[in-house]
CSV table of C-alpha atoms in Angstrom, one decimal:
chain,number,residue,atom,x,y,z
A,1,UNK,CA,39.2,50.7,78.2
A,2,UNK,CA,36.0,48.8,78.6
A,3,UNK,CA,35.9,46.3,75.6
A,4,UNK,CA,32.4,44.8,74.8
A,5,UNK,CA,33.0,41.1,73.2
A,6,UNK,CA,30.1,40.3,70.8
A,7,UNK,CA,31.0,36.6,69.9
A,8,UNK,CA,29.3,35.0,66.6
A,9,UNK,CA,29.7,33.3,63.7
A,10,UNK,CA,29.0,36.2,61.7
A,11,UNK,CA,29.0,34.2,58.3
A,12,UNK,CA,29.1,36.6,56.9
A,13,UNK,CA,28.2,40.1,59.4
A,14,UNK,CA,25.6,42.2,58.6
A,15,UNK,CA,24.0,45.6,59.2
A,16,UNK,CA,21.8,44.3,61.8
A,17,UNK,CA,25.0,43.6,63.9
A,18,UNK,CA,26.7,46.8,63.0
A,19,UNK,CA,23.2,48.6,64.2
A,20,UNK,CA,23.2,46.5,67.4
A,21,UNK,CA,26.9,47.6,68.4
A,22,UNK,CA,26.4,50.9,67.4
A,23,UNK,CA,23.5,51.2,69.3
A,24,UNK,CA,25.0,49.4,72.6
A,25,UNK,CA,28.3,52.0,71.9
A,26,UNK,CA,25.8,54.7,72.6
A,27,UNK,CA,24.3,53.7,75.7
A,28,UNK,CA,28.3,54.0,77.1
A,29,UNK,CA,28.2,49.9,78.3
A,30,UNK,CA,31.7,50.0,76.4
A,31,UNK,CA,34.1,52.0,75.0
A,32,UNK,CA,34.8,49.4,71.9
A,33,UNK,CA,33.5,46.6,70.7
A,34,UNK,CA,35.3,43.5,69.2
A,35,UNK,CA,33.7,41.2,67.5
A,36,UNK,CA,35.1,37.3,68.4
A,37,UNK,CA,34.4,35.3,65.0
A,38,UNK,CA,34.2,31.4,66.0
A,39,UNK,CA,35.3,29.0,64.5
A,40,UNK,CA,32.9,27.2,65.4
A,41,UNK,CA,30.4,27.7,68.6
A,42,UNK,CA,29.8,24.6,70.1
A,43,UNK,CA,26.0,24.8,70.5
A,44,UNK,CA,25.9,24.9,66.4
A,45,UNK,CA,26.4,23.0,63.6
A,46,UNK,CA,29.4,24.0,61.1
A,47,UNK,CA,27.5,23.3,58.2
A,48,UNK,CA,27.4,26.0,55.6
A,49,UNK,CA,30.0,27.7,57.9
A,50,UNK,CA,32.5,29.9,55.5
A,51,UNK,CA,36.1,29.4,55.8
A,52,UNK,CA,37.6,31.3,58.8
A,53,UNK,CA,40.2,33.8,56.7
A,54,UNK,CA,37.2,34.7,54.4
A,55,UNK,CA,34.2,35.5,57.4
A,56,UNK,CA,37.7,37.7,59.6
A,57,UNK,CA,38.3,39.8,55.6
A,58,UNK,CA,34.5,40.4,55.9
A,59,UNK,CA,34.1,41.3,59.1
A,60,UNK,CA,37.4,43.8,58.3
A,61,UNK,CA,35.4,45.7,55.3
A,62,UNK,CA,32.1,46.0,57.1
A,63,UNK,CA,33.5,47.7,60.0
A,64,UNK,CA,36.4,49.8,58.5
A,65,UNK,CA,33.8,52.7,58.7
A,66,UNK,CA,33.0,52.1,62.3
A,67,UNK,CA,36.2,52.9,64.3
A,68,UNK,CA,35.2,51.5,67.4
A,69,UNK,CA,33.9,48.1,65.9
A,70,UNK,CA,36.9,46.0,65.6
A,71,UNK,CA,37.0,41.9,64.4
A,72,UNK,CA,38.9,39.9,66.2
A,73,UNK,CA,40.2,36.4,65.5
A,74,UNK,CA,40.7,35.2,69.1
A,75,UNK,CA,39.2,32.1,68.6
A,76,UNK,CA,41.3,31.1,65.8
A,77,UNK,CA,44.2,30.4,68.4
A,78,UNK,CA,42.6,28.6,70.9
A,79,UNK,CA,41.2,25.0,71.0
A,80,UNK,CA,37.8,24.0,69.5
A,81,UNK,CA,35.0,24.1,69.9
A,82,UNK,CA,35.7,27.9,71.2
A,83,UNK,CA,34.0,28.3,74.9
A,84,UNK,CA,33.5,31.9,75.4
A,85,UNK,CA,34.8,31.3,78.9
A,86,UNK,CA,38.3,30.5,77.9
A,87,UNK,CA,37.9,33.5,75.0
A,88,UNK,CA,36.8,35.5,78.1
A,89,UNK,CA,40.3,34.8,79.6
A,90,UNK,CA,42.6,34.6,76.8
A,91,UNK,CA,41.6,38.2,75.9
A,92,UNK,CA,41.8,39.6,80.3
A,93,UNK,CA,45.3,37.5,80.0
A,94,UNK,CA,46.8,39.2,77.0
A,95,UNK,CA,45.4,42.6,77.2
A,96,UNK,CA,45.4,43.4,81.0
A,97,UNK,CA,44.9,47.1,80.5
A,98,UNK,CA,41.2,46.6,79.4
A,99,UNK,CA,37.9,45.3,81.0
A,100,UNK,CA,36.1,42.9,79.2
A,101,UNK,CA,32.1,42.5,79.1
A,102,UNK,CA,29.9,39.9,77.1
A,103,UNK,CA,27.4,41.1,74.8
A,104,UNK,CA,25.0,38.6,73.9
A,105,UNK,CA,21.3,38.3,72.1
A,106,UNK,CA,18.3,37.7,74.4
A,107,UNK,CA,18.2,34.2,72.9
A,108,UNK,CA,21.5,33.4,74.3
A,109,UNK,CA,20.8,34.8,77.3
A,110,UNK,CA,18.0,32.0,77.4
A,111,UNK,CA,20.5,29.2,76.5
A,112,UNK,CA,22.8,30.7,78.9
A,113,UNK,CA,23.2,28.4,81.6
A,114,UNK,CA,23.9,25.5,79.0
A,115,UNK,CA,27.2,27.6,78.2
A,116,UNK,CA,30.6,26.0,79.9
A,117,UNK,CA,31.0,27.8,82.8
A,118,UNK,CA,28.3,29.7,82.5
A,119,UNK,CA,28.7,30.6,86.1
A,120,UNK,CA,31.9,31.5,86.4
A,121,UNK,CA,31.5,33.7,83.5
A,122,UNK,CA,28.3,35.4,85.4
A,123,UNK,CA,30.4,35.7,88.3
A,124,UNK,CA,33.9,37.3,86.8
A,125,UNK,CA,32.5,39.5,84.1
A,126,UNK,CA,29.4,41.6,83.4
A,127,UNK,CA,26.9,40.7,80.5
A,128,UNK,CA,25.0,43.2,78.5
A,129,UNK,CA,21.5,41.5,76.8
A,130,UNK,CA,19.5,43.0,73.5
A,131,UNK,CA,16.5,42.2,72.0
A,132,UNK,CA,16.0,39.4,69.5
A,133,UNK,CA,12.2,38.8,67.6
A,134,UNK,CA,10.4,36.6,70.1
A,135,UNK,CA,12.6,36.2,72.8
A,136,UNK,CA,11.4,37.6,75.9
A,137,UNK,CA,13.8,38.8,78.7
A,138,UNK,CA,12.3,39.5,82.3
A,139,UNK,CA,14.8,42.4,83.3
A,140,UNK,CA,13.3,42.1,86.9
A,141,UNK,CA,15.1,38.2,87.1
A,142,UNK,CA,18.4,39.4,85.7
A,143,UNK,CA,21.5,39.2,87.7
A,144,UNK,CA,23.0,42.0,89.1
A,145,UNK,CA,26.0,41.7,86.6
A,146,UNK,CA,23.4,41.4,84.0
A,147,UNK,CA,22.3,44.9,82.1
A,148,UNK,CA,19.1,44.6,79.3
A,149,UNK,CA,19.8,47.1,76.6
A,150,UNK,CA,16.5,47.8,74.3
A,151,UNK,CA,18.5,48.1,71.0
A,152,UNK,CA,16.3,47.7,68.0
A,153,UNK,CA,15.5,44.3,66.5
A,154,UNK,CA,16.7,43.7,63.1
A,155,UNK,CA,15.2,41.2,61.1
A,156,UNK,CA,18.2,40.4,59.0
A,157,UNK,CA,19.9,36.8,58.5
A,158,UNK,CA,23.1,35.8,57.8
A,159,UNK,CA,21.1,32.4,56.8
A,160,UNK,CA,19.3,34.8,54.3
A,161,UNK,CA,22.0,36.2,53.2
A,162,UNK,CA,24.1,33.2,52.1
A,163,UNK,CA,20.7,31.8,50.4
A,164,UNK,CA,20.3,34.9,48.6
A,165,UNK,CA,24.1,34.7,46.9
A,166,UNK,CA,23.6,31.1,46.3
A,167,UNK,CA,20.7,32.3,44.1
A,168,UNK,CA,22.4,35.4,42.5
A,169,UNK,CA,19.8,37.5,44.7
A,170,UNK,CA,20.9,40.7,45.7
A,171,UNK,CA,21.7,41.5,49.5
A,172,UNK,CA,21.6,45.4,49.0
A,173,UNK,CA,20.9,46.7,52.3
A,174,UNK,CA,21.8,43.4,54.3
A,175,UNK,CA,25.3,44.4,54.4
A,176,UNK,CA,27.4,47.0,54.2
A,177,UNK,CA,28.3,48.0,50.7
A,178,UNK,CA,32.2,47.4,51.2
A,179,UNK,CA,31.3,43.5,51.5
A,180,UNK,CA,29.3,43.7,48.4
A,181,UNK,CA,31.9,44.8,46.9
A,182,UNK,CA,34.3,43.0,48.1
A,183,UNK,CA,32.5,40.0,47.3
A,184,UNK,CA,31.5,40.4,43.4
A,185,UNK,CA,35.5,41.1,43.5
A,186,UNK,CA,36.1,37.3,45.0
């Protein structure tokens, strides 16, 4: 099976991610996709980051739905900062039986050669790119192991969505309704 990894923080996940798979699921990229949640990516700060258990439970309630959207916790095993180079090859090393492809956000792709092993990562697995607001991606320049998807853009924030539940905002419509749930019952 042809696994799409789409790495993140996701603190928390939202609907714009779930689009975005969904969307990349149809174009037939990947068979699944798995969602890495980091620890803690090494180009970020971990402020404001939610505690690891509590961002994986999310993750769990906002895909149950989606049977080919799966969290994983990878990263919680291996050293940090998590490099998505040696996620890369912990996840070819204990599942053999499946191919493995990057799925990353047009402004990573722009960052991308400032990611360890960038290279190697370009040279043993294959990349899929979509579309974030203002990020331009020249599909022309892209490597041959490098595929542009035109999913939709969603303007939705995980920044926003943390704000809004600091404020007792709703976030209706920002994430599924099993994580609203789930959190008013936290």
């Amino acid at each position: 099976m042809r696994i799409g990894i789409f790495g993140g923080s996701f603190n928390p996940i939202h609907n714009g991610h779930i689009s975005i798979a969904e969307e990349l699921l149809q174009t037939e990229f990947v068979d699944e996709i798995w969602f890495v949640i980091s620890p803690q990516n090494p180009l970020k700060q971990k402020a404001d980051l939610w505690p690891d258990a509590l961002r994986f439970e999310i993750a769990g309630k906002a895909l149950e739905s989606h049977p080919r959207l799966k969290p994983c916790d990878v990263e919680y095993h291996l050293p940090k900062p998590s490099y998505m180079w040696t996620t890369l090859n912990e996840l070819k090393s204990q599942y053999p039986e499946h191919e493995f492809v990057l799925l990353i956000g047009a402004d990573n792709w722009l960052l991308f050669s400032r990611w360890y092993r960038s290279e190697d990562i370009l040279n043993d697995f294959e990349l899929g790119i979509y579309p974030r607001p203002g990020y331009i991606i020249n599909e022309e320049e892209l490597p041959e192991t490098v595929h542009f998807f035109n999913t939709g853009l969603y303007d939705i924030s995980s920044t926003e969505i943390r704000r809004r539940l600091k404020n007792g905002e709703s976030i209706e419509g920002l994430v599924p309704s099993s994580v609203i749930d789930f959190l008013e019952h936290k």
